[in-house]
mmCIF file of N, CA, C and O in Angstrom:
data_model
loop_
_atom_site.group_PDB
_atom_site.id
_atom_site.type_symbol
_atom_site.label_atom_id
_atom_site.label_comp_id
_atom_site.label_asym_id
_atom_site.label_seq_id
_atom_site.Cartn_x
_atom_site.Cartn_y
_atom_site.Cartn_z
ATOM 1 N N MET I 585 -24.805 -0.207 3.064
ATOM 2 C CA MET I 585 -23.465 -0.735 3.228
ATOM 3 C C MET I 585 -22.505 0.404 3.482
ATOM 4 O O MET I 585 -22.467 1.380 2.758
ATOM 5 N N SER I 586 -21.720 0.285 4.500
ATOM 6 C CA SER I 586 -20.754 1.305 4.861
ATOM 7 C C SER I 586 -19.471 1.119 4.061
ATOM 8 O O SER I 586 -18.890 0.048 4.045
ATOM 9 N N SER I 587 -19.038 2.170 3.372
ATOM 10 C CA SER I 587 -17.810 2.073 2.592
ATOM 11 C C SER I 587 -16.835 3.170 2.985
ATOM 12 O O SER I 587 -15.954 3.517 2.234
ATOM 13 N N GLY I 588 -17.003 3.709 4.164
ATOM 14 C CA GLY I 588 -16.147 4.789 4.620
ATOM 15 C C GLY I 588 -15.012 4.290 5.483
ATOM 16 O O GLY I 588 -14.771 3.094 5.623
ATOM 17 N N GLN I 589 -14.330 5.233 6.053
ATOM 18 C CA GLN I 589 -13.196 4.963 6.910
ATOM 19 C C GLN I 589 -13.601 4.026 8.045
ATOM 20 O O GLN I 589 -14.603 4.227 8.702
ATOM 21 N N GLY I 590 -12.826 2.965 8.248
ATOM 22 C CA GLY I 590 -13.092 2.014 9.309
ATOM 23 C C GLY I 590 -14.057 0.900 8.933
ATOM 24 O O GLY I 590 -14.333 0.031 9.749
ATOM 25 N N SER I 591 -14.559 0.898 7.718
ATOM 26 C CA SER I 591 -15.470 -0.165 7.301
ATOM 27 C C SER I 591 -14.697 -1.478 7.137
ATOM 28 O O SER I 591 -13.478 -1.483 7.015
ATOM 29 N N THR I 592 -15.415 -2.566 7.125
ATOM 30 C CA THR I 592 -14.784 -3.885 6.983
ATOM 31 C C THR I 592 -13.980 -3.973 5.696
ATOM 32 O O THR I 592 -12.875 -4.500 5.679
ATOM 33 N N GLY I 593 -14.525 -3.425 4.607
ATOM 34 C CA GLY I 593 -13.822 -3.446 3.328
ATOM 35 C C GLY I 593 -12.506 -2.706 3.383
ATOM 36 O O GLY I 593 -11.494 -3.151 2.827
ATOM 37 N N ASN I 594 -12.493 -1.568 4.065
ATOM 38 C CA ASN I 594 -11.252 -0.807 4.191
ATOM 39 C C ASN I 594 -10.244 -1.507 5.082
ATOM 40 O O ASN I 594 -9.040 -1.427 4.844
ATOM 41 N N VAL I 595 -10.707 -2.189 6.106
ATOM 42 C CA VAL I 595 -9.796 -2.929 6.981
ATOM 43 C C VAL I 595 -9.140 -4.072 6.204
ATOM 44 O O VAL I 595 -7.927 -4.281 6.286
ATOM 45 N N ILE I 596 -9.928 -4.786 5.429
ATOM 46 C CA ILE I 596 -9.380 -5.876 4.609
ATOM 47 C C ILE I 596 -8.401 -5.317 3.591
ATOM 48 O O ILE I 596 -7.314 -5.869 3.389
ATOM 49 N N ALA I 597 -8.755 -4.198 2.956
ATOM 50 C CA ALA I 597 -7.873 -3.571 1.977
ATOM 51 C C ALA I 597 -6.573 -3.116 2.628
ATOM 52 O O ALA I 597 -5.494 -3.266 2.046
ATOM 53 N N ALA I 598 -6.663 -2.580 3.830
ATOM 54 C CA ALA I 598 -5.462 -2.122 4.528
ATOM 55 C C ALA I 598 -4.543 -3.299 4.853
ATOM 56 O O ALA I 598 -3.315 -3.204 4.698
ATOM 57 N N ILE I 599 -5.112 -4.396 5.283
ATOM 58 C CA ILE I 599 -4.306 -5.591 5.583
ATOM 59 C C ILE I 599 -3.632 -6.102 4.317
ATOM 60 O O ILE I 599 -2.446 -6.436 4.322
ATOM 61 N N CYS I 600 -4.370 -6.125 3.214
ATOM 62 C CA CYS I 600 -3.796 -6.553 1.932
ATOM 63 C C CYS I 600 -2.645 -5.640 1.527
ATOM 64 O O CYS I 600 -1.594 -6.104 1.080
ATOM 65 N N SER I 601 -2.827 -4.333 1.689
ATOM 66 C CA SER I 601 -1.801 -3.370 1.304
ATOM 67 C C SER I 601 -0.574 -3.447 2.193
ATOM 68 O O SER I 601 0.506 -3.060 1.785
ATOM 69 N N PHE I 602 -0.737 -3.910 3.410
ATOM 70 C CA PHE I 602 0.432 -4.038 4.280
ATOM 71 C C PHE I 602 1.375 -5.112 3.748
ATOM 72 O O PHE I 602 2.590 -4.937 3.771
ATOM 73 N N PHE I 603 0.823 -6.204 3.245
ATOM 74 C CA PHE I 603 1.664 -7.295 2.754
ATOM 75 C C PHE I 603 2.158 -7.054 1.332
ATOM 76 O O PHE I 603 3.305 -7.362 1.014
ATOM 77 N N VAL I 604 1.293 -6.526 0.478
ATOM 78 C CA VAL I 604 1.680 -6.186 -0.900
ATOM 79 C C VAL I 604 1.139 -4.790 -1.187
ATOM 80 O O VAL I 604 -0.065 -4.627 -1.386
ATOM 81 N N PRO I 605 2.009 -3.782 -1.185
ATOM 82 C CA PRO I 605 1.539 -2.419 -1.430
ATOM 83 C C PRO I 605 0.761 -2.327 -2.742
ATOM 84 O O PRO I 605 1.204 -2.807 -3.783
ATOM 85 N N GLY I 606 -0.411 -1.742 -2.666
ATOM 86 C CA GLY I 606 -1.260 -1.599 -3.843
ATOM 87 C C GLY I 606 -2.352 -2.647 -3.936
ATOM 88 O O GLY I 606 -3.357 -2.437 -4.606
ATOM 89 N N LEU I 607 -2.170 -3.771 -3.266
ATOM 90 C CA LEU I 607 -3.175 -4.829 -3.342
ATOM 91 C C LEU I 607 -4.498 -4.373 -2.730
ATOM 92 O O LEU I 607 -5.572 -4.665 -3.254
ATOM 93 N N GLY I 608 -4.442 -3.631 -1.654
ATOM 94 C CA GLY I 608 -5.668 -3.122 -1.035
ATOM 95 C C GLY I 608 -6.399 -2.148 -1.934
ATOM 96 O O GLY I 608 -7.619 -2.166 -2.025
ATOM 97 N N GLN I 609 -5.639 -1.299 -2.621
ATOM 98 C CA GLN I 609 -6.244 -0.369 -3.557
ATOM 99 C C GLN I 609 -6.886 -1.131 -4.712
ATOM 100 O O GLN I 609 -7.944 -0.757 -5.198
ATOM 101 N N LEU I 610 -6.261 -2.216 -5.138
ATOM 102 C CA LEU I 610 -6.822 -3.049 -6.192
ATOM 103 C C LEU I 610 -8.125 -3.695 -5.727
ATOM 104 O O LEU I 610 -9.104 -3.751 -6.477
ATOM 105 N N VAL I 611 -8.160 -4.155 -4.488
ATOM 106 C CA VAL I 611 -9.376 -4.731 -3.904
ATOM 107 C C VAL I 611 -10.501 -3.686 -3.891
ATOM 108 O O VAL I 611 -11.663 -4.014 -4.104
ATOM 109 N N GLN I 612 -10.135 -2.422 -3.669
ATOM 110 C CA GLN I 612 -11.121 -1.340 -3.643
ATOM 111 C C GLN I 612 -11.521 -0.884 -5.043
ATOM 112 O O GLN I 612 -12.390 -0.051 -5.189
ATOM 113 N N GLY I 613 -10.872 -1.404 -6.066
ATOM 114 C CA GLY I 613 -11.198 -1.034 -7.436
ATOM 115 C C GLY I 613 -10.434 0.167 -7.952
ATOM 116 O O GLY I 613 -10.780 0.734 -8.987
ATOM 117 N N ARG I 614 -9.385 0.587 -7.258
ATOM 118 C CA ARG I 614 -8.593 1.747 -7.663
ATOM 119 C C ARG I 614 -7.315 1.262 -8.344
ATOM 120 O O ARG I 614 -6.259 1.182 -7.743
ATOM 121 N N VAL I 615 -7.415 0.959 -9.628
ATOM 122 C CA VAL I 615 -6.323 0.318 -10.364
ATOM 123 C C VAL I 615 -5.100 1.219 -10.480
ATOM 124 O O VAL I 615 -3.975 0.776 -10.228
ATOM 125 N N LEU I 616 -5.277 2.488 -10.856
ATOM 126 C CA LEU I 616 -4.126 3.384 -11.013
ATOM 127 C C LEU I 616 -3.401 3.602 -9.693
ATOM 128 O O LEU I 616 -2.167 3.632 -9.645
ATOM 129 N N SER I 617 -4.144 3.747 -8.635
ATOM 130 C CA SER I 617 -3.544 3.905 -7.317
ATOM 131 C C SER I 617 -2.782 2.634 -6.925
ATOM 132 O O SER I 617 -1.693 2.711 -6.351
ATOM 133 N N ALA I 618 -3.331 1.484 -7.254
ATOM 134 C CA ALA I 618 -2.672 0.211 -6.953
ATOM 135 C C ALA I 618 -1.343 0.101 -7.687
ATOM 136 O O ALA I 618 -0.315 -0.279 -7.097
ATOM 137 N N VAL I 619 -1.336 0.454 -8.965
ATOM 138 C CA VAL I 619 -0.097 0.403 -9.750
ATOM 139 C C VAL I 619 0.925 1.372 -9.175
ATOM 140 O O VAL I 619 2.105 1.038 -9.024
ATOM 141 N N PHE I 620 0.482 2.585 -8.817
ATOM 142 C CA PHE I 620 1.380 3.571 -8.233
ATOM 143 C C PHE I 620 2.039 3.047 -6.958
ATOM 144 O O PHE I 620 3.255 3.126 -6.803
ATOM 145 N N TRP I 621 1.244 2.528 -6.031
ATOM 146 C CA TRP I 621 1.787 2.060 -4.750
ATOM 147 C C TRP I 621 2.739 0.884 -4.944
ATOM 148 O O TRP I 621 3.780 0.799 -4.296
ATOM 149 N N PHE I 622 2.401 -0.024 -5.850
ATOM 150 C CA PHE I 622 3.272 -1.175 -6.077
ATOM 151 C C PHE I 622 4.600 -0.738 -6.690
ATOM 152 O O PHE I 622 5.676 -1.174 -6.246
ATOM 153 N N LEU I 623 4.552 0.139 -7.685
ATOM 154 C CA LEU I 623 5.792 0.611 -8.307
ATOM 155 C C LEU I 623 6.622 1.450 -7.335
ATOM 156 O O LEU I 623 7.856 1.365 -7.333
ATOM 157 N N ALA I 624 5.951 2.237 -6.504
ATOM 158 C CA ALA I 624 6.668 3.022 -5.491
ATOM 159 C C ALA I 624 7.376 2.104 -4.506
ATOM 160 O O ALA I 624 8.519 2.349 -4.114
ATOM 161 N N ALA I 625 6.723 1.019 -4.118
ATOM 162 C CA ALA I 625 7.334 0.066 -3.187
ATOM 163 C C ALA I 625 8.531 -0.629 -3.825
ATOM 164 O O ALA I 625 9.570 -0.812 -3.180
ATOM 165 N N CYS I 626 8.398 -1.007 -5.082
ATOM 166 C CA CYS I 626 9.518 -1.650 -5.783
ATOM 167 C C CYS I 626 10.701 -0.704 -5.884
ATOM 168 O O CYS I 626 11.847 -1.093 -5.620
ATOM 169 N N ALA I 627 10.436 0.545 -6.253
ATOM 170 C CA ALA I 627 11.509 1.535 -6.381
ATOM 171 C C ALA I 627 12.161 1.815 -5.030
ATOM 172 O O ALA I 627 13.394 1.853 -4.920
ATOM 173 N N ALA I 628 11.355 1.982 -3.992
ATOM 174 C CA ALA I 628 11.891 2.274 -2.662
ATOM 175 C C ALA I 628 12.679 1.082 -2.116
ATOM 176 O O ALA I 628 13.744 1.255 -1.518
ATOM 177 N N GLY I 629 12.163 -0.113 -2.335
ATOM 178 C CA GLY I 629 12.881 -1.307 -1.878
ATOM 179 C C GLY I 629 14.210 -1.470 -2.593
ATOM 180 O O GLY I 629 15.237 -1.767 -1.970
ATOM 181 N N ALA I 630 14.214 -1.256 -3.907
ATOM 182 C CA ALA I 630 15.454 -1.367 -4.677
ATOM 183 C C ALA I 630 16.450 -0.293 -4.261
ATOM 184 O O ALA I 630 17.652 -0.573 -4.096
ATOM 185 N N LEU I 631 15.970 0.925 -4.073
ATOM 186 C CA LEU I 631 16.858 2.019 -3.687
ATOM 187 C C LEU I 631 17.495 1.776 -2.323
ATOM 188 O O LEU I 631 18.713 1.937 -2.167
ATOM 189 N N THR I 632 16.699 1.358 -1.354
ATOM 190 C CA THR I 632 17.280 1.119 -0.028
ATOM 191 C C THR I 632 18.185 -0.108 -0.033
ATOM 192 O O THR I 632 19.174 -0.142 0.692
ATOM 193 N N TRP I 633 17.895 -1.079 -0.881
ATOM 194 C CA TRP I 633 18.777 -2.243 -0.965
ATOM 195 C C TRP I 633 20.126 -1.844 -1.555
ATOM 196 O O TRP I 633 21.174 -2.235 -1.057
ATOM 197 N N VAL I 634 20.094 -1.033 -2.607
ATOM 198 C CA VAL I 634 21.341 -0.588 -3.244
ATOM 199 C C VAL I 634 22.145 0.299 -2.299
ATOM 200 O O VAL I 634 23.368 0.164 -2.194
ATOM 201 N N LEU I 635 21.477 1.199 -1.594
ATOM 202 C CA LEU I 635 22.185 2.124 -0.713
ATOM 203 C C LEU I 635 22.748 1.455 0.529
ATOM 204 O O LEU I 635 23.808 1.845 1.021
ATOM 205 N N THR I 636 22.051 0.449 1.044
ATOM 206 C CA THR I 636 22.494 -0.170 2.296
ATOM 207 C C THR I 636 23.096 -1.551 2.099
ATOM 208 O O THR I 636 23.705 -2.085 3.017
ATOM 209 N N LEU I 637 22.903 -2.146 0.917
ATOM 210 C CA LEU I 637 23.340 -3.512 0.636
ATOM 211 C C LEU I 637 22.842 -4.482 1.696
ATOM 212 O O LEU I 637 23.527 -5.405 2.115
ATOM 213 N N SER I 638 21.626 -4.231 2.130
ATOM 214 C CA SER I 638 21.009 -5.040 3.172
ATOM 215 C C SER I 638 19.923 -5.911 2.568
ATOM 216 O O SER I 638 19.326 -5.577 1.559
ATOM 217 N N LEU I 639 19.655 -7.027 3.203
ATOM 218 C CA LEU I 639 18.583 -7.896 2.745
ATOM 219 C C LEU I 639 17.220 -7.431 3.240
ATOM 220 O O LEU I 639 16.200 -7.933 2.810
ATOM 221 N N PHE I 640 17.209 -6.464 4.167
ATOM 222 C CA PHE I 640 15.949 -5.940 4.690
ATOM 223 C C PHE I 640 15.522 -4.743 3.845
ATOM 224 O O PHE I 640 16.151 -3.690 3.899
ATOM 225 N N PRO I 641 14.482 -4.888 3.037
ATOM 226 C CA PRO I 641 14.055 -3.784 2.155
ATOM 227 C C PRO I 641 13.258 -2.736 2.933
ATOM 228 O O PRO I 641 12.031 -2.698 2.893
ATOM 229 N N PHE I 642 13.964 -1.889 3.661
ATOM 230 C CA PHE I 642 13.317 -0.898 4.516
ATOM 231 C C PHE I 642 12.374 0.006 3.720
ATOM 232 O O PHE I 642 11.305 0.354 4.195
ATOM 233 N N GLY I 643 12.769 0.376 2.511
ATOM 234 C CA GLY I 643 11.920 1.238 1.681
ATOM 235 C C GLY I 643 10.594 0.584 1.361
ATOM 236 O O GLY I 643 9.547 1.229 1.371
ATOM 237 N N TRP I 644 10.624 -0.705 1.076
ATOM 238 C CA TRP I 644 9.393 -1.458 0.789
ATOM 239 C C TRP I 644 8.467 -1.397 2.002
ATOM 240 O O TRP I 644 7.269 -1.175 1.879
ATOM 241 N N PHE I 645 9.039 -1.586 3.194
ATOM 242 C CA PHE I 645 8.248 -1.570 4.423
ATOM 243 C C PHE I 645 7.596 -0.210 4.642
ATOM 244 O O PHE I 645 6.404 -0.136 4.965
ATOM 245 N N VAL I 646 8.336 0.872 4.446
ATOM 246 C CA VAL I 646 7.796 2.222 4.641
ATOM 247 C C VAL I 646 6.644 2.475 3.662
ATOM 248 O O VAL I 646 5.580 2.965 4.055
ATOM 249 N N VAL I 647 6.839 2.118 2.399
ATOM 250 C CA VAL I 647 5.787 2.333 1.407
ATOM 251 C C VAL I 647 4.581 1.439 1.698
ATOM 252 O O VAL I 647 3.437 1.852 1.510
ATOM 253 N N SER I 648 4.810 0.225 2.195
ATOM 254 C CA SER I 648 3.676 -0.646 2.500
ATOM 255 C C SER I 648 2.836 -0.075 3.644
ATOM 256 O O SER I 648 1.608 -0.180 3.618
ATOM 257 N N VAL I 649 3.471 0.549 4.616
ATOM 258 C CA VAL I 649 2.726 1.184 5.709
ATOM 259 C C VAL I 649 1.911 2.369 5.174
ATOM 260 O O VAL I 649 0.730 2.522 5.514
ATOM 261 N N LEU I 650 2.519 3.179 4.305
ATOM 262 C CA LEU I 650 1.794 4.312 3.726
ATOM 263 C C LEU I 650 0.643 3.839 2.848
ATOM 264 O O LEU I 650 -0.448 4.434 2.862
ATOM 265 N N SER I 651 0.857 2.771 2.098
ATOM 266 C CA SER I 651 -0.198 2.197 1.263
ATOM 267 C C SER I 651 -1.332 1.653 2.126
ATOM 268 O O SER I 651 -2.512 1.792 1.787
ATOM 269 N N CYS I 652 -0.972 1.045 3.223
ATOM 270 C CA CYS I 652 -1.945 0.513 4.181
ATOM 271 C C CYS I 652 -2.824 1.644 4.726
ATOM 272 O O CYS I 652 -4.052 1.526 4.775
ATOM 273 N N ILE I 653 -2.203 2.749 5.097
ATOM 274 C CA ILE I 653 -2.949 3.900 5.610
ATOM 275 C C ILE I 653 -3.861 4.466 4.528
ATOM 276 O O ILE I 653 -5.023 4.795 4.788
ATOM 277 N N SER I 654 -3.342 4.564 3.312
ATOM 278 C CA SER I 654 -4.139 5.075 2.195
ATOM 279 C C SER I 654 -5.388 4.227 1.964
ATOM 280 O O SER I 654 -6.475 4.757 1.722
ATOM 281 N N ALA I 655 -5.243 2.925 2.034
ATOM 282 C CA ALA I 655 -6.398 2.033 1.853
ATOM 283 C C ALA I 655 -7.369 2.137 3.013
ATOM 284 O O ALA I 655 -8.582 2.077 2.828
ATOM 285 N N ALA I 656 -6.854 2.327 4.207
ATOM 286 C CA ALA I 656 -7.701 2.364 5.398
ATOM 287 C C ALA I 656 -8.577 3.613 5.460
ATOM 288 O O ALA I 656 -9.715 3.551 5.926
ATOM 289 N N VAL I 657 -8.071 4.748 4.994
ATOM 290 C CA VAL I 657 -8.814 6.001 5.124
ATOM 291 C C VAL I 657 -9.594 6.362 3.866
ATOM 292 O O VAL I 657 -10.252 7.394 3.815
ATOM 293 N N TYR I 658 -9.580 5.499 2.844
ATOM 294 C CA TYR I 658 -10.261 5.797 1.585
ATOM 295 C C TYR I 658 -11.771 5.878 1.775
ATOM 296 O O TYR I 658 -12.370 5.050 2.450
ATOM 297 N N ARG I 659 -12.364 6.870 1.173
ATOM 298 C CA ARG I 659 -13.822 7.002 1.136
ATOM 299 C C ARG I 659 -14.264 7.048 -0.306
ATOM 300 O O ARG I 659 -13.724 7.822 -1.098
ATOM 301 N N ARG I 660 -15.230 6.234 -0.640
ATOM 302 C CA ARG I 660 -15.757 6.231 -2.016
ATOM 303 C C ARG I 660 -16.466 7.551 -2.272
ATOM 304 O O ARG I 660 -17.216 8.035 -1.429
ATOM 305 N N PRO I 661 -16.247 8.104 -3.468
ATOM 306 C CA PRO I 661 -16.979 9.327 -3.815
ATOM 307 C C PRO I 661 -18.485 9.044 -3.889
ATOM 308 O O PRO I 661 -18.904 8.002 -4.376
ATOM 309 N N VAL I 662 -19.270 9.964 -3.398
ATOM 310 C CA VAL I 662 -20.723 9.809 -3.401
ATOM 311 C C VAL I 662 -21.252 10.307 -4.736
ATOM 312 O O VAL I 662 -20.883 11.357 -5.204
ATOM 313 N N GLY I 663 -22.082 9.488 -5.317
ATOM 314 C CA GLY I 663 -22.716 9.950 -6.545
ATOM 315 C C GLY I 663 -22.572 9.042 -7.648
ATOM 316 O O GLY I 663 -22.254 8.451 -8.392
#
């Protein structure tokens, strides 16, 4: 079973992380990373909302893209 970059599992995890940052990491079994990405998205979304008073949480979107990339390129440690 392939669990490296570009594998089906990583693609599914990346899609999950795009919609909810950290969800893809949770699917991969990386709980601490999932909590980090979700809290980072909440903080970034709140900060950009407060600074811009906009309904579009730009910070959330940026963190979700970074979380998506993190899930997509993850490689399980061998051993």
